[in-house]
Tab-separated table of C-alpha atoms and ligand atoms in Angstrom:
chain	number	residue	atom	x	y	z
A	433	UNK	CA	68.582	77.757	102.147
A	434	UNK	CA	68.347	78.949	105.896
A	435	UNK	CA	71.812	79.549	105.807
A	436	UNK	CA	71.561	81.735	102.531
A	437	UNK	CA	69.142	83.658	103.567
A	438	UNK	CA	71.500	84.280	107.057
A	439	UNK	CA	74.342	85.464	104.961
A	440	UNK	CA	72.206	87.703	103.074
A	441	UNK	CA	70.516	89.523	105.784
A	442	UNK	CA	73.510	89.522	107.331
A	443	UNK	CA	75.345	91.837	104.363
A	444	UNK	CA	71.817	92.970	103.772
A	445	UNK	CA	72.502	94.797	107.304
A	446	UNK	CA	75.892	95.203	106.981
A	447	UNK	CA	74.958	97.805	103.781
A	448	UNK	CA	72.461	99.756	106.191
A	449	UNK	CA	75.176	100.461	109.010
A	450	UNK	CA	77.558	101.711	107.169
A	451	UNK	CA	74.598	103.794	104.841
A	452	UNK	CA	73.677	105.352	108.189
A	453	UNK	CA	76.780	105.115	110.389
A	454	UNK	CA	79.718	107.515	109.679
A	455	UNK	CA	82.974	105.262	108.423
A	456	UNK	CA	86.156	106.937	109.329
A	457	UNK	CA	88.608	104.052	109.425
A	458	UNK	CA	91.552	105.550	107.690
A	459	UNK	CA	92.232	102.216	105.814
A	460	UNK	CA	88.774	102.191	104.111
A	461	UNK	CA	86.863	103.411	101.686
A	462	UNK	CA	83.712	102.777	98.620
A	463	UNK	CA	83.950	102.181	95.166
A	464	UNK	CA	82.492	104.180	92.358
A	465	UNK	CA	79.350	102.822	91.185
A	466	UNK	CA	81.234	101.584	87.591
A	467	UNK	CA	84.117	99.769	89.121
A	468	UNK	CA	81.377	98.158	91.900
A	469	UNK	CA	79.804	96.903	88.337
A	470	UNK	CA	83.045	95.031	87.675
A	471	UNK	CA	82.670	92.800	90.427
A	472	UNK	CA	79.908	91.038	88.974
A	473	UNK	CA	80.567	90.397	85.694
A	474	UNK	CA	82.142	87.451	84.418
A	475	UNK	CA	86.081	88.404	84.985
A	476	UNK	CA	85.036	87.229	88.650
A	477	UNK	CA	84.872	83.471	87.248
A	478	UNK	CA	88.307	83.708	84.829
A	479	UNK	CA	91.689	82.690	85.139
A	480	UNK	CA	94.692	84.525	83.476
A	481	UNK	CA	97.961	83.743	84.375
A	482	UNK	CA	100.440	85.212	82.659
A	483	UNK	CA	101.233	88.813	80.972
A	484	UNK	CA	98.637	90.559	78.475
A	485	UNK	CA	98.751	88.397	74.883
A	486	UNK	CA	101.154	85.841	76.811
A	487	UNK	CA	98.301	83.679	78.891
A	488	UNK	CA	98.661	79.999	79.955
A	489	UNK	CA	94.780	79.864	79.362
A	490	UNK	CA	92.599	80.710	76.046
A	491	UNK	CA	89.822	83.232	76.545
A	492	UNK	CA	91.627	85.934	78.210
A	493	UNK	CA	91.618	88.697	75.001
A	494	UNK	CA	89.030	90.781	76.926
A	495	UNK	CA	90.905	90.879	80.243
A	496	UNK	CA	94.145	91.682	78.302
A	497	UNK	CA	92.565	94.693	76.878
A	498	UNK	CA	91.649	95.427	80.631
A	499	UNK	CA	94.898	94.743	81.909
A	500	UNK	CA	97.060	96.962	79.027
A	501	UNK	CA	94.695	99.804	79.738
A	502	UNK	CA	95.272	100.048	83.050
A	503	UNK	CA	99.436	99.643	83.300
A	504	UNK	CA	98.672	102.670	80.892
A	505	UNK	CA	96.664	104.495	82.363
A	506	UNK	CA	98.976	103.831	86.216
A	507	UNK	CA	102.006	105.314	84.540
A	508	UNK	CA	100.201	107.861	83.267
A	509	UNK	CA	98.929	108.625	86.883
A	510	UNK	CA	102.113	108.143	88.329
A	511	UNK	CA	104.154	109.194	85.986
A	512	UNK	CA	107.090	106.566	86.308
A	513	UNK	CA	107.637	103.417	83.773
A	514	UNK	CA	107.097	100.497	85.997
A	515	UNK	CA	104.148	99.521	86.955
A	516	UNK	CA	102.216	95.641	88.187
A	517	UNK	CA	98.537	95.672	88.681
A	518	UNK	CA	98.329	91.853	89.330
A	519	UNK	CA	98.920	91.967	93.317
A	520	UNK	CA	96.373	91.784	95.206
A	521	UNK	CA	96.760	93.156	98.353
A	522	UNK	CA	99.159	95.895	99.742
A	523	UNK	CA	101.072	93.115	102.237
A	524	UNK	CA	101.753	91.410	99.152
A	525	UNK	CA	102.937	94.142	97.383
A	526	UNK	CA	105.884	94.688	99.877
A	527	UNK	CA	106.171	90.963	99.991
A	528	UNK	CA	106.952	91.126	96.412
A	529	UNK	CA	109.376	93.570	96.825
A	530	UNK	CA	110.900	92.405	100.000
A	531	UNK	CA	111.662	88.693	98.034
A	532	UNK	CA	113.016	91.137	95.024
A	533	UNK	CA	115.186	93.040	96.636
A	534	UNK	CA	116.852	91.314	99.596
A	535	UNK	CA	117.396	87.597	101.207
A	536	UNK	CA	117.039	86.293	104.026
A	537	UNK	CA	119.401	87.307	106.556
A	538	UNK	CA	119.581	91.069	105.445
A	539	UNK	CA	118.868	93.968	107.049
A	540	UNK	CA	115.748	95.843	106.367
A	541	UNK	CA	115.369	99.375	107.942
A	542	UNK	CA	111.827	100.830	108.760
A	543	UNK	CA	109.661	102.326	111.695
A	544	UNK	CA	108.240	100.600	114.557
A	545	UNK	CA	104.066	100.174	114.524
A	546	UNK	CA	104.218	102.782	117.467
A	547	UNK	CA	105.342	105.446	115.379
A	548	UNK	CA	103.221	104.005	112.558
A	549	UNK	CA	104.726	102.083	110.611
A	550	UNK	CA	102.634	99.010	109.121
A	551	UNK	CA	103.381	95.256	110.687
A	552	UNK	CA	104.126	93.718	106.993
A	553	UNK	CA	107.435	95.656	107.888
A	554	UNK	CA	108.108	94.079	111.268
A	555	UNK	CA	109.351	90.532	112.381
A	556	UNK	CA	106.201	89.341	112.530
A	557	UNK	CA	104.638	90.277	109.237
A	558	UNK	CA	105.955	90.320	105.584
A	559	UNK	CA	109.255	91.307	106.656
A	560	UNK	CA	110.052	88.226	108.751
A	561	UNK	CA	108.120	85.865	106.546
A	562	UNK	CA	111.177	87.010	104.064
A	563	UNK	CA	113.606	85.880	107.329
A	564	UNK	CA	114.935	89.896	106.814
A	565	UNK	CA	116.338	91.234	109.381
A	566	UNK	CA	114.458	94.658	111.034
A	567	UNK	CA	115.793	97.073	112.330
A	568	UNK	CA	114.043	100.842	113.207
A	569	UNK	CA	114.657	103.884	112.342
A	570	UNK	CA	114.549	106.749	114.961
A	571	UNK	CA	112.025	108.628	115.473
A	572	UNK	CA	111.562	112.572	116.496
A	573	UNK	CA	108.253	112.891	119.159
A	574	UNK	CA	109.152	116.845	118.540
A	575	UNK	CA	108.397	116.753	114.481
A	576	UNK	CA	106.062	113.510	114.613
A	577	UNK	CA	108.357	112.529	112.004
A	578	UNK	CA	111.697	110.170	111.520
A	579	UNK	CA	114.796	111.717	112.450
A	580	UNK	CA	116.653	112.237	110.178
A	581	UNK	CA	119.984	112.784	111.152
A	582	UNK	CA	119.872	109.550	113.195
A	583	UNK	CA	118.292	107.684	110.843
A	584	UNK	CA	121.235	108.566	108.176
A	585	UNK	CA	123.792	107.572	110.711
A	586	UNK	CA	121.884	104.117	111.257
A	587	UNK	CA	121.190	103.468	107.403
A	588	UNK	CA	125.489	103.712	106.747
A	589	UNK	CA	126.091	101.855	109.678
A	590	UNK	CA	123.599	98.920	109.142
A	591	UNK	CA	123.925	99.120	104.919
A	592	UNK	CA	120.333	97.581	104.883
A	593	UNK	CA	119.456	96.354	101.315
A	594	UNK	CA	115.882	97.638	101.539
A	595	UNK	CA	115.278	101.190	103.373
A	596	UNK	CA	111.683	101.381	103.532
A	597	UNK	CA	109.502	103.969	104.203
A	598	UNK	CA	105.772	104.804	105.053
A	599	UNK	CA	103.173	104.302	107.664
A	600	UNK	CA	99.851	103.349	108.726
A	601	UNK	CA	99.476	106.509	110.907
A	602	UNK	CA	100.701	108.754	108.184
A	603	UNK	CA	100.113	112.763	109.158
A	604	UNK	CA	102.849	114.183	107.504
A	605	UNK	CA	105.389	113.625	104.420
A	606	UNK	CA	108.594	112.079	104.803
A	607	UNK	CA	112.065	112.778	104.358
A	608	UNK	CA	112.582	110.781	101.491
A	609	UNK	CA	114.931	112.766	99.413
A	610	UNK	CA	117.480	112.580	102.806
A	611	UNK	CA	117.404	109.015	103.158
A	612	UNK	CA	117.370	107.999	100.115
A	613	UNK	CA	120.680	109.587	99.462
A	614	UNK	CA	121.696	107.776	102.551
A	615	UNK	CA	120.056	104.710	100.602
A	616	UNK	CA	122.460	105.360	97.498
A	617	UNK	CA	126.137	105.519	99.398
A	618	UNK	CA	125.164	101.731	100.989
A	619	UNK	CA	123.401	100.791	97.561
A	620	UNK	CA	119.958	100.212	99.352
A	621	UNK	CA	116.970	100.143	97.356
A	622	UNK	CA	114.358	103.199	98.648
A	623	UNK	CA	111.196	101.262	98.961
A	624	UNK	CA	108.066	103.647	100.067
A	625	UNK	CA	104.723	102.144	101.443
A	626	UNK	CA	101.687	104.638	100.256
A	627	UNK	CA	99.008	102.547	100.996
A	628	UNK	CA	97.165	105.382	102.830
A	629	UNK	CA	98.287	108.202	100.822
A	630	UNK	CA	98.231	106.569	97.625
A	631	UNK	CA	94.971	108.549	96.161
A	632	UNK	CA	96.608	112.049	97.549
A	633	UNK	CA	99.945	110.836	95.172
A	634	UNK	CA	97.626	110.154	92.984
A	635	UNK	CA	95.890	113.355	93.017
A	636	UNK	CA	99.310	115.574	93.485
A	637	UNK	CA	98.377	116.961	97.129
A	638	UNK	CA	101.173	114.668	98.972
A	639	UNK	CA	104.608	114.057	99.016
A	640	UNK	CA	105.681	112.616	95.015
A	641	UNK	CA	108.151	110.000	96.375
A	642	UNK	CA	109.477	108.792	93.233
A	643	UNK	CA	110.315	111.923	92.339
A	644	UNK	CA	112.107	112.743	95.844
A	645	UNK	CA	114.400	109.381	95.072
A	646	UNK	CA	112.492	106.201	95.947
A	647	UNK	CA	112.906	103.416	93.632
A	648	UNK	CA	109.230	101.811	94.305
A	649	UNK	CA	106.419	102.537	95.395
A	650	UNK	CA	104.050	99.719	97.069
A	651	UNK	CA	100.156	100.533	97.750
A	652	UNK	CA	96.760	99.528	98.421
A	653	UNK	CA	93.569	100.097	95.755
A	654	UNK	CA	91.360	100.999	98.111
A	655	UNK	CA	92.107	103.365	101.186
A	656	UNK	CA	92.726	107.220	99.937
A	657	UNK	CA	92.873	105.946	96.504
A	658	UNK	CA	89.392	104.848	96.144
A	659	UNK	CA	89.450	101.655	94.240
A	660	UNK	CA	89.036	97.856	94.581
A	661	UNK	CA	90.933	96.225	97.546
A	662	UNK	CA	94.207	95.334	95.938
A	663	UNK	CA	97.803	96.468	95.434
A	664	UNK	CA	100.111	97.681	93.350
A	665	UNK	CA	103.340	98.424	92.556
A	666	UNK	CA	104.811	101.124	90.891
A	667	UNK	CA	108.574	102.721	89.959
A	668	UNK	CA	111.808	103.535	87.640
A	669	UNK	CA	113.315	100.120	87.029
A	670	UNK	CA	115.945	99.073	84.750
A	671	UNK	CA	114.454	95.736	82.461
A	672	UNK	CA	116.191	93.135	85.111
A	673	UNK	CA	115.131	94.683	88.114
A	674	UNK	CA	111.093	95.242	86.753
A	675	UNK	CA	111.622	91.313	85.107
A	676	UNK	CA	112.731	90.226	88.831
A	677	UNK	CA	109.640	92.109	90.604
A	678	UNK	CA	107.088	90.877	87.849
A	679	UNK	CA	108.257	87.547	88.392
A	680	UNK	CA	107.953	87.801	92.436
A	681	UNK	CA	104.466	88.776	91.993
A	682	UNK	CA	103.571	85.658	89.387
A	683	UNK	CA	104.683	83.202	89.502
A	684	UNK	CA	105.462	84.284	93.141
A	685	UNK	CA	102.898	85.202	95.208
A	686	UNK	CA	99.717	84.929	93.109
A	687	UNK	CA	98.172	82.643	90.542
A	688	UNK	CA	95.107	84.303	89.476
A	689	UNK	CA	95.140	87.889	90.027
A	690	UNK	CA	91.067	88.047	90.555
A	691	UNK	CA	90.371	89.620	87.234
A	692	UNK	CA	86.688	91.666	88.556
A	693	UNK	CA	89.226	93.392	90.521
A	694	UNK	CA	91.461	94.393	87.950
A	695	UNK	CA	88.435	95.446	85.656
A	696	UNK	CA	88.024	97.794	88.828
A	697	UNK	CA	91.415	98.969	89.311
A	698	UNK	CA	91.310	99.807	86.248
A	699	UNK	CA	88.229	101.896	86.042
A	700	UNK	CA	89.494	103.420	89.043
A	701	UNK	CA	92.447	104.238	87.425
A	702	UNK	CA	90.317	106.365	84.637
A	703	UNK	CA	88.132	108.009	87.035
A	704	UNK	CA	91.330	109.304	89.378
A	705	UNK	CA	92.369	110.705	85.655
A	706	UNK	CA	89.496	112.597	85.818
A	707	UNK	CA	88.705	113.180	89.328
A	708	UNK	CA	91.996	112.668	91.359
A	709	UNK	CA	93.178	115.969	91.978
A	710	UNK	CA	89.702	117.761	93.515
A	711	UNK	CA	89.012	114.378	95.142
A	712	UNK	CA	92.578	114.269	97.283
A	713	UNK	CA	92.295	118.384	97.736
A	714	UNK	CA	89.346	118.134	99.434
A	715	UNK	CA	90.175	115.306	101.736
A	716	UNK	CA	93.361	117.200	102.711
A	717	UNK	CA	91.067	120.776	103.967
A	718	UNK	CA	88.650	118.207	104.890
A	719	UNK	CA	91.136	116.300	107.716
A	720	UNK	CA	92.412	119.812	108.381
A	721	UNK	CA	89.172	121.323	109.174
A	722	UNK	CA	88.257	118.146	110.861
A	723	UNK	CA	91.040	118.096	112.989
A	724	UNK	CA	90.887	122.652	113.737
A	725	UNK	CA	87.666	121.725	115.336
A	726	UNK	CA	88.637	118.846	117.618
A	727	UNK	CA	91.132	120.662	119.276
A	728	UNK	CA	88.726	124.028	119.376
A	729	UNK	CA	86.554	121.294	120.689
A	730	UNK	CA	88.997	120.304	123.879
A	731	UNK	CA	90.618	117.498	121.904
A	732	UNK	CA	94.153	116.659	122.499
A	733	UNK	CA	94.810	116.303	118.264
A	734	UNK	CA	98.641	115.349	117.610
A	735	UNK	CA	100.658	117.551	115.627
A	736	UNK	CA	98.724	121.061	117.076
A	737	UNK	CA	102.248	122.970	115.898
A	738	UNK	CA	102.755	121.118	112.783
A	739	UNK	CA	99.329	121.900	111.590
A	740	UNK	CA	97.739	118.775	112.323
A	741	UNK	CA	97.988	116.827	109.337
A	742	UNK	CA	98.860	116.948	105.604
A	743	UNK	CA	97.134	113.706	104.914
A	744	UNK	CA	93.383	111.931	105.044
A	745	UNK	CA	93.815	111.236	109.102
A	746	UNK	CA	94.056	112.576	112.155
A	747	UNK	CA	95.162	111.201	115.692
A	748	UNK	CA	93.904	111.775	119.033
A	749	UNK	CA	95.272	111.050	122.282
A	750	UNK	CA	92.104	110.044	124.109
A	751	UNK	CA	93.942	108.526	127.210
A	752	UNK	CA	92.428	110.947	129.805
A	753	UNK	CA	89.054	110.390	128.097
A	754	UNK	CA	89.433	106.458	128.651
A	755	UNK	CA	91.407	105.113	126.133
A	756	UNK	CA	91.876	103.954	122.688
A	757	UNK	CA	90.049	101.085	123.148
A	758	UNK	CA	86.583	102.630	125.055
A	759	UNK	CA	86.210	105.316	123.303
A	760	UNK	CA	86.419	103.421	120.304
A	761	UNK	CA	83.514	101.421	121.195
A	762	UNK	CA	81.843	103.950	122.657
A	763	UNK	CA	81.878	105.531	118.953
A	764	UNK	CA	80.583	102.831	117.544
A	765	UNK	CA	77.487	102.708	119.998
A	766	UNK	CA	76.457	106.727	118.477
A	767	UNK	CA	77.015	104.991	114.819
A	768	UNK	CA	81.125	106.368	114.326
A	769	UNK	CA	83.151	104.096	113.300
A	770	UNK	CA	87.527	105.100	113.581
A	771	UNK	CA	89.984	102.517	114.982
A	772	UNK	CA	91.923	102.585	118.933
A	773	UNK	CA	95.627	103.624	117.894
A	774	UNK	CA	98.890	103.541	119.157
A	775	UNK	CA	100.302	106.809	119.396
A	776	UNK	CA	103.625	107.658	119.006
A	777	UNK	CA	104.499	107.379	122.836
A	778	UNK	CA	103.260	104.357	122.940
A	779	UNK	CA	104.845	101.230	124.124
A	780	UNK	CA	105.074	99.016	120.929
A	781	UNK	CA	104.961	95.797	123.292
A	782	UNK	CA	101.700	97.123	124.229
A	783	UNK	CA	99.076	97.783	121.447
A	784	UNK	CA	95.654	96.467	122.938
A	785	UNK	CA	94.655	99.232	124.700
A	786	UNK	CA	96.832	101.788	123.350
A	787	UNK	CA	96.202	106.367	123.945
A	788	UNK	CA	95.057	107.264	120.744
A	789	UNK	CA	92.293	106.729	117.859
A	790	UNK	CA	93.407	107.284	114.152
A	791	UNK	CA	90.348	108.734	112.050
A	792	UNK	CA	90.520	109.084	108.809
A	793	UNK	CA	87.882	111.419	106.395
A	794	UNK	CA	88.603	110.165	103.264
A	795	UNK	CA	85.081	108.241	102.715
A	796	UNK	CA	82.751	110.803	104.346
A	797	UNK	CA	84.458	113.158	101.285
A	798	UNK	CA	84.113	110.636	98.874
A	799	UNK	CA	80.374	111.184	100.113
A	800	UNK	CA	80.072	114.863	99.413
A	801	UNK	CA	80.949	116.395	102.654
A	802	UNK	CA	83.380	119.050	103.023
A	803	UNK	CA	84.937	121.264	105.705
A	804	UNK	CA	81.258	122.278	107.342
A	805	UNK	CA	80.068	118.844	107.961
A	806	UNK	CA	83.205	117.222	108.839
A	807	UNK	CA	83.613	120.393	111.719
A	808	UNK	CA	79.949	119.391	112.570
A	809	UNK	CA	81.144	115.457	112.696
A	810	UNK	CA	83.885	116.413	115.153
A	811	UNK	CA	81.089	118.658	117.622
A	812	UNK	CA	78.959	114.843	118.121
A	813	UNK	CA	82.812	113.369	118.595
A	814	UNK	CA	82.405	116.280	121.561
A	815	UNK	CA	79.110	115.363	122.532
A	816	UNK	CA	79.958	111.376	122.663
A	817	UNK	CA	83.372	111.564	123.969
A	818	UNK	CA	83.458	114.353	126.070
A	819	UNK	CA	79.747	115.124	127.354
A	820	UNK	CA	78.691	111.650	127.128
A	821	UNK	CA	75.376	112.905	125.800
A	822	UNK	CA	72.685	109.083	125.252
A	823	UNK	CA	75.079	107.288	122.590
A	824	UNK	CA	71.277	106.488	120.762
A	825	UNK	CA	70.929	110.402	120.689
A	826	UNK	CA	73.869	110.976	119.400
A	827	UNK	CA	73.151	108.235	116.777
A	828	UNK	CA	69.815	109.810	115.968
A	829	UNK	CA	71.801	113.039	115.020
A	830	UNK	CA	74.547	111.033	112.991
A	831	UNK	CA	71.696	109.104	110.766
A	832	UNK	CA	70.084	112.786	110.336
A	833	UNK	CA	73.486	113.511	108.770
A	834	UNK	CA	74.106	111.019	107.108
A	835	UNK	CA	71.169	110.905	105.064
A	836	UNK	CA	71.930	113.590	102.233
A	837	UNK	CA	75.515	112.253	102.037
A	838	UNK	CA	75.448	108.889	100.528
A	839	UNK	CA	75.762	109.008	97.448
A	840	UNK	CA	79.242	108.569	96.174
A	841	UNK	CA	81.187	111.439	94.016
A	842	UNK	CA	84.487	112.200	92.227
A	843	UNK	CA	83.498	109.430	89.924
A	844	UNK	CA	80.987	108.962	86.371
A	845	UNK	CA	77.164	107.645	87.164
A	846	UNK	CA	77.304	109.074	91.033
A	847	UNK	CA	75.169	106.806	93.006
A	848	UNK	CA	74.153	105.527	96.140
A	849	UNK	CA	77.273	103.738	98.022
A	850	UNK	CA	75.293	101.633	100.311
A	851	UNK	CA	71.910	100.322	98.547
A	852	UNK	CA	72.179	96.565	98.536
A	853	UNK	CA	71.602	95.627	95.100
A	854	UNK	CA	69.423	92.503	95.268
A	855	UNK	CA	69.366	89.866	92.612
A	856	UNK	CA	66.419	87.879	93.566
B	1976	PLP	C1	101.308	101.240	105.474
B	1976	PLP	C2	100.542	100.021	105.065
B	1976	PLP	N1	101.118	99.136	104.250
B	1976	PLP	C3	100.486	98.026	103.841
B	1976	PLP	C4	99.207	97.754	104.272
B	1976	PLP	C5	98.563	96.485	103.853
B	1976	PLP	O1	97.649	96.645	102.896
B	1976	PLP	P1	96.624	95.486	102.516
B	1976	PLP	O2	95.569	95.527	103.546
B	1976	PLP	O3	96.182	95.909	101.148
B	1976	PLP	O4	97.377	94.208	102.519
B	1976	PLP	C6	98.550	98.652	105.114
B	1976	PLP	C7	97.178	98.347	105.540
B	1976	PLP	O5	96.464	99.047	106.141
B	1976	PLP	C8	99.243	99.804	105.532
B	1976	PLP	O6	98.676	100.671	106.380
């Protein structure tokens, strides 16, 4: 029982830090009271392989329900007539599509992680797993963006079966409608990784890349859009091509799909129906707001020309301020939590202590605040970073904050995010 009881107090505490810390790793977010429900009910103990109505295992007429409702309801949301809901993380999504789409031995282009691009695109990730070969796209320091002219040039001259496109570090939209012209003449598929930006798709206040030519879209559940952690996978495929991606996914890469989450994608599905749109518009004047004030503030904010950011983060170069990696922990001491980031610069060889941070505002606005406390969040970034004012003073001021924004919006039955909901 000791050991119980250790767990317990240790998520116990876990609930209370990030209840009275402020959470801005871009990657992360909190689930709307409803779809949080989902996760303990009885679709956590159930198998289903198969397709809805086409199950290996009896008992699954509830989940199927679940499961047509919420390919429904995604390409509704999307608007495009291929969707899967059964993988379950983002990595795997691309996986999926990687194993679709090419073999091993062919060329897949994409970004290095310097200029943001995720690592299930690189050797060493999903990409390589595949045995695909990677090779990067160039990249424009001037527009913080790929360039495009170069990156044409490369995409005929490699013919790469899978040009794919997104980032981890995502300010700004991409040129898909360029390259994916490019993608056409060498008969490339146009793969594009939203897994940040899904939720501002989603809501209509980023870049719509199936409709600027992309084939699929991959994602994760739960970073902008604000749902269970999972992926999905989303597109205009002819019947072979959908059967083959379907197929990758299960009997591929999953068995189960974890059915709670589902229930929860799918809820989160409904609720972005509803909610979507003023959800992703205020996390866009949110980061821009956010990101105004930290340079105002003496911040050295990427993008100062290009107006910052069009998405949920923003990146500092906090080199002459010590580093990614210090002032990241330094955060964390006044209760802010954001991730050390490579910046664009950057060598990619080099990514443990790398210039920049990455912050992202997309849970703080899931939590009520808007453009006056996030410029107030980015004056105790000032007072921690730059004055090094007592990190437990600063902390003080952060909990003060934090206090009236808790409770989690853009969703039915707003509650509290972070209560621990005992059982015994
Ligand atoms: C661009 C991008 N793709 C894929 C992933 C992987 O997503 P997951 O953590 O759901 O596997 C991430 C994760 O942060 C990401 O940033």
């Amino acid at each position: 029982m000791d050991d119980v009881l250790y767990i317990r107090k240790m998520a116990i505490e876990n609930n209370d830090f990030f209840g009275s810390s402020l959470p801005m790793i871009a990657s992360e977010n909190v689930m709307s009271p409803i779809a949080t429900e989902m996760f303990i009910s009885d679709f956590e103990h159930r198998y289903a392989e198969g397709k809805p109505g086409e199950r290996y295992y009896q008992g699954c007429m509830y989940i199927d329900e679940v499961e047509r409702r919420a390919m429904e309801m995604g390409k509704k949301l999307f608007d495009c007539g291929y969707i899967n809901v059964q993988v379950i993380s983002g990595t795997m999504a691309n996986l999926a599509v990687f194993s679709t789409f090419a073999k091993p031995g062919d060329v897949l282009t994409t970004l290095n992680t310097n200029v943001g691009a995720h690592i299930s695109h690189q050797r060493i990730g999903a990409a390589g797993i595949r045995g695909l070969k990677v090779v990067h796209l160039p990249y424009d320091l001037e527009t913080l963006n790929i360039d495009v002219k170069g990156s044409v040039k490369l995409i005929k001259e490699e013919k790469p079966k899978i040009v794919l496109l997104g980032q981890s570090l995502f300010l700004f939209s991409l040129p898909v409608k360029e390259l994916s012209e490019a993608a056409r003449e060498v008969g490339a598929e146009v793969v594009y990784d939203g897994a940040h930006v899904l939720g501002l798709i989603a809501g209509k206040k980023f870049q719509d890349p199936l409709k600027e030519g992309a084939d699929l879209l991959t994602g994760s559940t739960h970073k902008t859009f604000p749902g269970p952690q999972g992926g999905i996978i989303l597109g205009n495929l002819d019947e072979e091509k959908a059967k083959k991606t379907d197929s990758a996914v299960f009997p591929g890469l999953v068995s189960n799909h974890h059915l709670h989450r589902l229930a929860a994608l799918a809820v989160t599905l409904a609720e972005e129906m509803e909610f979507g749109e003023a959800y992703a518009d205020q996390i866009v004047r949110n980061a821009k707001a956010f990101a105004q004030k930290m340079n105002e503030l003496g911040f050295k904010v990427l993008g100062e020309n290009l107006g910052f950011t069009q998405s949920h983060q923003i990146a500092v170069d906090v080199k002459a301020l010590g580093g990614g990696t210090e002032v990241a922990e330094l955060l964390e001491r006044c209760g802010i939590i954001a991730n050390k980031n490579m910046l664009p610069y950057d060598d990619p060889k080099k990514p443990k202590n790398p210039s920049g941070l990455r912050i992202g505002v997309q849970e703080l606005t899931r939590c009520g605040m808007r453009e006056k406390e996030l410029e107030y969040v980015a004056e105790l970034f000032k007072e921690a970073i730059i004055d090094r004012r007592d990190p437990e003073e600063v902390k003080r001021d952060v909990r003060e904050l934090r206090k009236d924004f808790r409770t989690v919006k853009y969703c039915f039955y707003e509650s509290d995010a972070y209560t621990y909901r005992k059982i015994v």
